[in-house]
Every structure is written in structure tokens, then in C-alpha cells.
Short mmCIF file of C-alpha atoms and ligand atoms in Angstrom, two decimals:
data_model
loop_
_atom_site.label_atom_id
_atom_site.label_comp_id
_atom_site.label_asym_id
_atom_site.label_seq_id
_atom_site.Cartn_x
_atom_site.Cartn_y
_atom_site.Cartn_z
CA MET G 29 0.02 -0.10 -0.04
CA ARG G 30 2.74 2.46 1.12
CA LYS G 31 4.54 1.82 -2.03
CA ILE G 32 1.67 2.30 -4.11
CA PHE G 33 1.28 5.51 -2.60
CA ALA G 34 5.17 6.36 -3.16
CA LEU G 35 4.72 5.50 -6.63
CA ILE G 36 1.55 7.98 -7.02
CA LEU G 37 3.67 10.66 -5.23
CA VAL G 38 6.25 10.27 -7.46
CA ALA G 39 3.98 10.11 -10.42
CA LEU G 40 2.26 13.44 -9.47
CA SER G 41 5.50 15.21 -9.01
CA MET G 42 6.50 14.34 -12.65
CA LEU G 43 3.49 15.64 -13.40
CA ILE G 44 3.91 19.04 -12.24
CA VAL G 45 7.73 19.25 -12.98
CA GLY G 46 7.66 18.00 -16.54
CA CYS G 47 4.02 18.96 -16.98
CA GLY G 48 4.82 20.20 -20.58
CA GLY G 49 7.07 17.72 -21.81
CA GLY G 50 8.85 19.94 -24.20
CA LYS G 51 12.48 19.84 -24.87
CA GLY G 52 12.88 23.58 -22.83
CA THR G 53 14.01 24.04 -19.50
CA ASP G 54 11.86 22.03 -16.71
CA GLY G 55 9.72 20.63 -19.91
CA LYS G 56 8.81 23.93 -21.27
CA LEU G 57 7.74 24.35 -24.72
CA ARG G 58 10.66 25.66 -26.60
CA ILE G 59 9.70 27.66 -29.68
CA VAL G 60 12.91 28.67 -31.80
CA THR G 61 12.43 31.67 -34.29
CA SER G 62 14.60 32.06 -36.88
CA PHE G 63 15.34 35.73 -37.01
CA TYR G 64 14.55 39.14 -35.34
CA PRO G 65 11.20 39.85 -36.62
CA ILE G 66 10.04 36.37 -36.23
CA TYR G 67 11.15 36.54 -32.72
CA LEU G 68 9.08 39.63 -31.94
CA ASP G 69 5.68 38.43 -33.43
CA THR G 70 6.35 34.95 -31.42
CA ILE G 71 7.59 36.69 -28.11
CA ASN G 72 4.13 38.60 -28.33
CA LEU G 73 1.96 35.76 -28.73
CA ALA G 74 3.80 33.61 -25.76
CA LYS G 75 3.53 36.85 -23.59
CA GLY G 76 2.66 35.54 -20.03
CA ILE G 77 2.79 31.43 -20.73
CA ASN G 78 5.09 30.32 -18.02
CA ASP G 79 5.73 26.76 -19.62
CA VAL G 80 6.64 28.18 -23.08
CA GLU G 81 9.97 29.90 -24.05
CA VAL G 82 10.83 31.20 -27.00
CA VAL G 83 14.59 31.62 -28.73
CA ASN G 84 16.10 33.38 -31.50
CA LEU G 85 18.15 31.30 -33.53
CA THR G 86 20.55 34.08 -35.19
CA LYS G 87 22.67 36.54 -33.06
CA PRO G 88 21.40 40.16 -32.57
CA GLN G 89 23.85 41.62 -35.08
CA VAL G 90 22.71 39.13 -37.73
CA GLY G 91 19.84 41.14 -39.55
CA CYS G 92 18.48 39.55 -42.84
CA LEU G 93 19.31 36.05 -43.66
CA HIS G 94 19.79 36.51 -47.19
CA ASP G 95 22.38 33.98 -48.09
CA TYR G 96 22.88 33.09 -44.15
CA GLN G 97 24.78 29.78 -43.40
CA LEU G 98 23.98 27.77 -40.18
CA THR G 99 26.62 27.64 -37.68
CA THR G 100 27.20 24.49 -35.64
CA GLU G 101 25.91 26.42 -32.97
CA ASP G 102 22.53 27.30 -35.11
CA MET G 103 22.06 23.31 -35.60
CA LYS G 104 22.97 22.42 -31.87
CA THR G 105 19.93 25.14 -30.69
CA LEU G 106 17.73 23.80 -33.49
CA GLU G 107 18.07 20.31 -31.84
CA THR G 108 16.86 21.66 -28.93
CA ALA G 109 13.43 23.11 -30.71
CA ASP G 110 9.93 21.58 -30.16
CA ILE G 111 8.80 24.20 -32.64
CA PHE G 112 10.72 26.57 -35.41
CA VAL G 113 9.00 29.53 -36.86
CA VAL G 114 10.11 30.99 -40.07
CA ASN G 115 9.59 33.92 -42.17
CA GLY G 116 9.62 31.88 -45.66
CA PHE G 117 9.47 33.13 -48.77
CA GLY G 118 12.87 32.20 -49.40
CA MET G 119 14.29 34.34 -46.55
CA GLU G 120 15.59 31.10 -44.73
CA SER G 121 17.62 29.43 -47.91
CA PHE G 122 18.85 26.85 -45.39
CA LEU G 123 15.48 25.51 -44.28
CA ASP G 124 15.60 22.41 -46.66
CA LYS G 125 18.64 21.67 -44.88
CA VAL G 126 17.21 21.69 -41.81
CA ILE G 127 13.97 19.73 -42.72
CA ASP G 128 16.41 17.01 -44.17
CA ASN G 129 18.40 17.19 -40.73
CA GLN G 130 15.38 17.05 -38.69
CA PRO G 131 12.27 15.33 -40.57
CA ASP G 132 10.29 15.27 -37.07
CA LEU G 133 10.91 19.21 -36.28
CA LYS G 134 7.42 21.35 -36.54
CA VAL G 135 8.06 24.04 -38.56
CA ILE G 136 5.71 27.13 -38.87
CA ASP G 137 6.26 28.69 -41.96
CA LEU G 138 4.52 32.38 -41.96
CA SER G 139 4.62 32.66 -46.16
CA LYS G 140 1.72 30.04 -46.04
CA VAL G 141 -0.52 32.73 -45.55
CA ASP G 142 -3.76 33.11 -48.34
CA ASP G 143 -3.90 36.90 -48.21
CA ILE G 144 -0.53 37.95 -48.46
CA SER G 145 0.49 38.85 -52.49
CA PRO G 146 4.03 38.59 -52.77
CA ILE G 147 5.97 41.18 -54.72
CA VAL G 148 8.31 39.25 -57.49
CA GLU G 149 11.34 40.90 -58.61
CA ASP G 150 13.74 39.33 -61.22
CA GLY G 151 11.89 36.10 -60.77
CA GLU G 152 12.55 35.94 -56.94
CA ILE G 153 9.75 36.66 -54.33
CA ASN G 154 10.73 39.74 -52.06
CA PRO G 155 10.65 37.99 -48.69
CA HIS G 156 10.62 41.66 -46.54
CA VAL G 157 6.77 41.24 -46.01
CA TRP G 158 6.72 41.92 -42.07
CA LEU G 159 7.52 45.70 -42.95
CA SER G 160 4.15 45.89 -44.27
CA VAL G 161 1.71 46.45 -40.87
CA THR G 162 -0.98 44.63 -42.51
CA TYR G 163 0.96 41.65 -43.72
CA ASP G 164 2.88 41.68 -40.17
CA LYS G 165 -0.64 41.34 -38.94
CA ARG G 166 -1.61 38.36 -41.33
CA GLN G 167 1.43 36.82 -39.99
CA VAL G 168 0.73 37.00 -36.17
CA ILE G 169 -2.75 35.62 -36.89
CA GLU G 170 -1.49 32.79 -38.90
CA LEU G 171 1.31 32.20 -35.84
CA SER G 172 -1.54 31.76 -33.46
CA ASN G 173 -3.57 29.55 -35.48
CA ARG G 174 -0.66 27.16 -35.77
CA LEU G 175 0.96 27.37 -32.45
CA SER G 176 -2.91 26.72 -31.25
CA GLU G 177 -2.99 23.70 -33.45
CA LEU G 178 0.51 22.50 -32.18
CA ASP G 179 0.32 23.21 -28.79
CA PRO G 180 -3.45 23.16 -27.73
CA ASN G 181 -2.81 23.63 -23.97
CA HIS G 182 -2.21 27.14 -24.50
CA ALA G 183 -4.61 27.81 -27.39
CA LEU G 184 -6.65 30.03 -25.46
CA GLU G 185 -3.69 32.40 -24.32
CA TYR G 186 -2.42 32.29 -27.55
CA LYS G 187 -5.48 33.53 -29.24
CA LYS G 188 -5.96 36.07 -26.65
CA ASN G 189 -2.50 37.72 -26.89
CA ALA G 190 -2.94 37.45 -30.58
CA LEU G 191 -6.22 39.59 -30.37
CA ASP G 192 -4.49 42.12 -28.23
CA TYR G 193 -1.24 42.32 -30.53
CA VAL G 194 -3.32 42.84 -33.76
CA THR G 195 -5.49 45.49 -32.27
CA ARG G 196 -2.25 47.46 -31.27
CA LEU G 197 -0.83 46.53 -34.94
CA ASP G 198 -4.17 47.82 -36.71
CA ALA G 199 -3.77 51.23 -34.11
CA LEU G 200 -0.39 51.47 -35.56
CA ARG G 201 -1.34 51.06 -38.88
CA GLU G 202 -3.81 53.82 -38.61
CA GLN G 203 -1.87 56.31 -37.17
CA MET G 204 0.94 55.75 -39.83
CA HIS G 205 -1.65 56.38 -42.65
CA ASN G 206 -2.91 59.23 -40.82
CA GLU G 207 0.70 60.81 -40.89
CA LEU G 208 1.97 60.05 -43.90
CA ASP G 209 -0.88 59.78 -46.60
CA PHE G 210 -0.59 63.39 -46.93
CA LEU G 211 3.13 63.97 -47.43
CA PRO G 212 3.71 66.15 -50.29
CA HIS G 213 7.03 63.99 -51.28
CA LYS G 214 6.80 59.96 -52.21
CA ASP G 215 9.91 59.39 -53.68
CA ILE G 216 12.58 57.54 -51.78
CA VAL G 217 15.92 55.41 -52.31
CA THR G 218 16.49 52.74 -49.77
CA PHE G 219 19.54 50.79 -49.00
CA HIS G 220 18.54 47.28 -49.83
CA GLU G 221 15.65 45.44 -51.22
CA ALA G 222 13.68 45.61 -47.73
CA PHE G 223 10.95 48.21 -48.34
CA PRO G 224 8.81 47.36 -51.42
CA TYR G 225 5.87 46.17 -48.98
CA PHE G 226 6.31 49.22 -46.67
CA ALA G 227 6.40 51.46 -49.63
CA LYS G 228 3.13 49.69 -51.41
CA GLU G 229 1.26 50.15 -47.97
CA PHE G 230 2.21 53.68 -47.60
CA ASP G 231 2.22 54.42 -51.09
CA LEU G 232 5.52 55.63 -51.55
CA ASN G 233 7.92 55.20 -54.58
CA VAL G 234 11.07 53.35 -54.55
CA VAL G 235 12.95 54.69 -56.97
CA ALA G 236 16.27 53.24 -56.66
CA VAL G 237 17.96 50.72 -54.04
CA VAL G 238 21.50 51.25 -53.32
CA GLU G 239 22.35 47.45 -52.84
CA ARG G 240 20.90 44.91 -54.09
CA GLU G 241 22.12 42.35 -51.95
CA PRO G 242 22.90 43.80 -48.44
CA GLY G 243 27.09 43.93 -47.82
CA THR G 244 27.73 43.97 -51.77
CA GLU G 245 28.55 47.59 -52.78
CA PRO G 246 27.14 48.83 -55.93
CA THR G 247 29.51 48.57 -58.97
CA PRO G 248 30.40 52.08 -60.60
CA LYS G 249 27.70 51.56 -62.98
CA GLU G 250 25.01 51.07 -60.59
CA LEU G 251 25.89 54.11 -58.62
CA GLU G 252 26.16 56.21 -61.84
CA GLU G 253 22.24 54.97 -62.58
CA ILE G 254 21.32 55.73 -58.89
CA ILE G 255 22.63 59.03 -59.28
CA GLU G 256 20.94 59.57 -62.38
CA LYS G 257 17.64 58.59 -61.40
CA LEU G 258 17.83 60.56 -58.10
CA LYS G 259 18.77 63.96 -60.20
CA GLY G 260 15.31 63.81 -61.49
CA VAL G 261 13.56 63.55 -58.32
CA ASP G 262 12.38 66.89 -56.46
CA THR G 263 13.34 65.83 -52.68
CA LYS G 264 16.56 63.80 -52.46
CA VAL G 265 16.57 61.55 -49.87
CA ILE G 266 18.33 58.49 -49.17
CA PHE G 267 17.58 55.92 -46.34
CA THR G 268 20.29 53.92 -44.89
CA GLU G 269 19.93 51.20 -42.58
CA PRO G 270 21.44 51.00 -39.02
CA GLN G 271 22.50 47.54 -39.98
CA TYR G 272 24.96 48.45 -42.71
CA SER G 273 27.87 50.57 -43.66
CA PRO G 274 26.31 54.14 -45.09
CA LYS G 275 29.18 54.53 -47.44
CA ALA G 276 27.70 54.02 -50.70
CA ALA G 277 25.04 56.14 -49.71
CA GLU G 278 27.27 59.15 -48.71
CA THR G 279 28.87 58.79 -52.26
CA ILE G 280 25.44 59.46 -53.87
CA ALA G 281 24.49 61.99 -51.40
CA ARG G 282 27.71 64.07 -52.11
CA GLU G 283 27.13 63.50 -55.97
CA THR G 284 23.24 64.42 -55.61
CA GLY G 285 22.95 66.88 -52.77
CA ALA G 286 20.37 64.20 -51.37
CA LYS G 287 19.96 63.88 -47.43
CA ILE G 288 20.51 60.90 -45.62
CA TYR G 289 18.31 59.12 -42.93
CA PRO G 290 17.78 55.88 -41.10
CA LEU G 291 15.11 53.85 -42.22
CA ASP G 292 14.82 50.70 -39.94
CA PRO G 293 13.88 47.17 -41.37
CA ILE G 294 13.70 45.65 -37.76
CA VAL G 295 16.07 42.79 -38.31
CA THR G 296 18.58 43.17 -35.46
CA GLY G 297 17.93 43.57 -31.94
CA GLU G 298 18.52 41.57 -28.36
CA SER G 299 16.40 39.09 -28.37
CA THR G 300 14.80 39.14 -24.86
CA PRO G 301 11.13 39.46 -23.84
CA ASP G 302 11.39 42.87 -22.96
CA HIS G 303 11.60 43.83 -26.36
CA ALA G 304 8.04 42.90 -27.30
CA ASP G 305 7.14 46.63 -28.19
CA ASP G 306 10.28 46.84 -30.93
CA TYR G 307 8.36 46.46 -33.73
CA ILE G 308 5.64 48.93 -33.18
CA GLU G 309 8.30 51.64 -31.42
CA ARG G 310 10.61 51.40 -33.94
CA MET G 311 7.82 51.69 -37.03
CA LEU G 312 6.70 54.81 -35.38
CA GLU G 313 10.28 56.28 -35.41
CA ASN G 314 10.29 55.49 -39.31
CA MET G 315 6.99 57.34 -39.31
CA SER G 316 8.56 60.31 -37.91
CA THR G 317 11.92 59.81 -40.02
CA LEU G 318 9.78 60.09 -43.01
CA GLN G 319 7.80 62.90 -42.08
CA THR G 320 10.94 64.81 -41.37
CA ALA G 321 12.68 63.72 -44.72
CA LEU G 322 9.54 63.87 -47.11
CA LYS G 323 7.81 67.10 -46.12
ZN1 ZN U 14 16.77 41.75 -46.42
#
């Protein structure tokens, strides 16, 4: 009798300690995200859920994942994941390799959303959809639905958090429209190919892009073309990204008299839960930069 009682006690304590049965600390469900904007969406949905932990795969300074190669450390992190959340649209070019290595890993691919119309350039889908507030919101809703399916114990919490965050994203979008819709100038030059969805949402016209691939300096011919295009524009502004060197933009500015401002694609940042408001805060900063630059 005593033995049975002891066994029941052990079983009960196991239930309490490892209640999630996940791969994280103390059996928490461990969600790994591919990079910063996906991390921000996910921590907003996991807010206040004690037995779910969210870890960002890539380091704070990595930024966009174009041509990113997984490190040994990244592979180890992925082995500890219960769920892996990715942006998709080709941003994670290593995704096939991950699925080959870990066929049982549950992957949430946020490009599998019906109501996102991808922008195709030179035969490739531009992956920077999160910079449209509308599309970011759709990714959040999709993420909430998929997390609720894979982790039904917390479905109510995910859905409640999604509702809160989506309400705030709607307010952000409305505020940005109120402030940006009537700007007298709409032509912008951006640093890399990050802003077409943003531009489309706020009716801006991307005249030229300084670096097609971030980290690859434009050729002299490309520089010349950008300079020529910019000469035909009334209000000459170039937007650089805090993540990359402004050298090429400075050259163009010298030749054209353009002004340089920072515009943030929100791809780098410390991956800690206290950054949950980063997307909204940095979008508001982008809004006020545009107001100054395009008035
Ligand atoms: Zn990018």
C-alpha cells in the first residue's frame, strides 16, 4: 500500500515538474524563431505563458538572413526546438537543410498565408513582408492559429495575446496612414531591397535601391544609374539602414545633394522578452523619420 502511495506521489510530482513535456528548461515548450522580426511576433504571442520559452536562432547583429549559413551552434539550437518558426518566402535559404536533418521538427512557415500577395522581382519573391503592418498582422494571426494547433493546451492564451497584439498593430497602421498619406513627396531611395511592401502600404515610390544584396557595394555603373535617377527627383532623400555601412549612400549624397536618413527594417536587436514592443516602437520611429524627410 505504502509502495503504491509512493509511486502515485512520484507520478504526481513528475506531472507537475515536466508538465509540458517539451525540450526546454523544466519541460517547457521551446519555440525557436529564425530571426528578429519573427522573434518579435512570437514573444508577443507567448507573453505571460510560463511553460513556453522562445529563443531566437540568430545573433542580435545578424540582420536579414539572405544567404545566411547555419553555424554549428545554430544546428545545436535547432536540435533543442519543439517548434521552429520561419518567415519563409526564401528568407531562410537553409530551411530545406534543416528539414532534411530533422524531419520530425514542427515548422511554422509564415509565408503560407493566403492573403499575402508576394512582390516578385527578377523572378524571386521579395521576402520582407513584415515591413507591411498589414502583412505582419496576417503573419501574427497565422502564427497564433498554428501555435494553437501544435500546442492546444495554450490555445486560449495564444488567441488572447494575438487579439491584443493585432489590435495594437491596427492602431499603428491607422496612425501611420494618418501621418504619411498626405506627405507632399513620395519618392525614396532605400538601402537594400527591404522596403517594397512598406512602400506599397504607405504609397511611397522606391526610385532606386543602393545595394541589391546587403553587404555588396554597388558597382560604379550602378552608382551612376542611381545618381542619374535621383537627379530627376524633387526631394532627394536616401534611407540607410542602421545595420549596414552608409558609405555608398554618402557617395550618392555627395553627387546629388541628397539628404541621408536612417530607416529601420527591424531585423536586428537583443532577443529578450522585454523587447516585445520593438516592432511598434521602431515603426513609429520610421514614421517620424519619413515625416521629416518628405515634408
Ligand atoms: Zn533583407
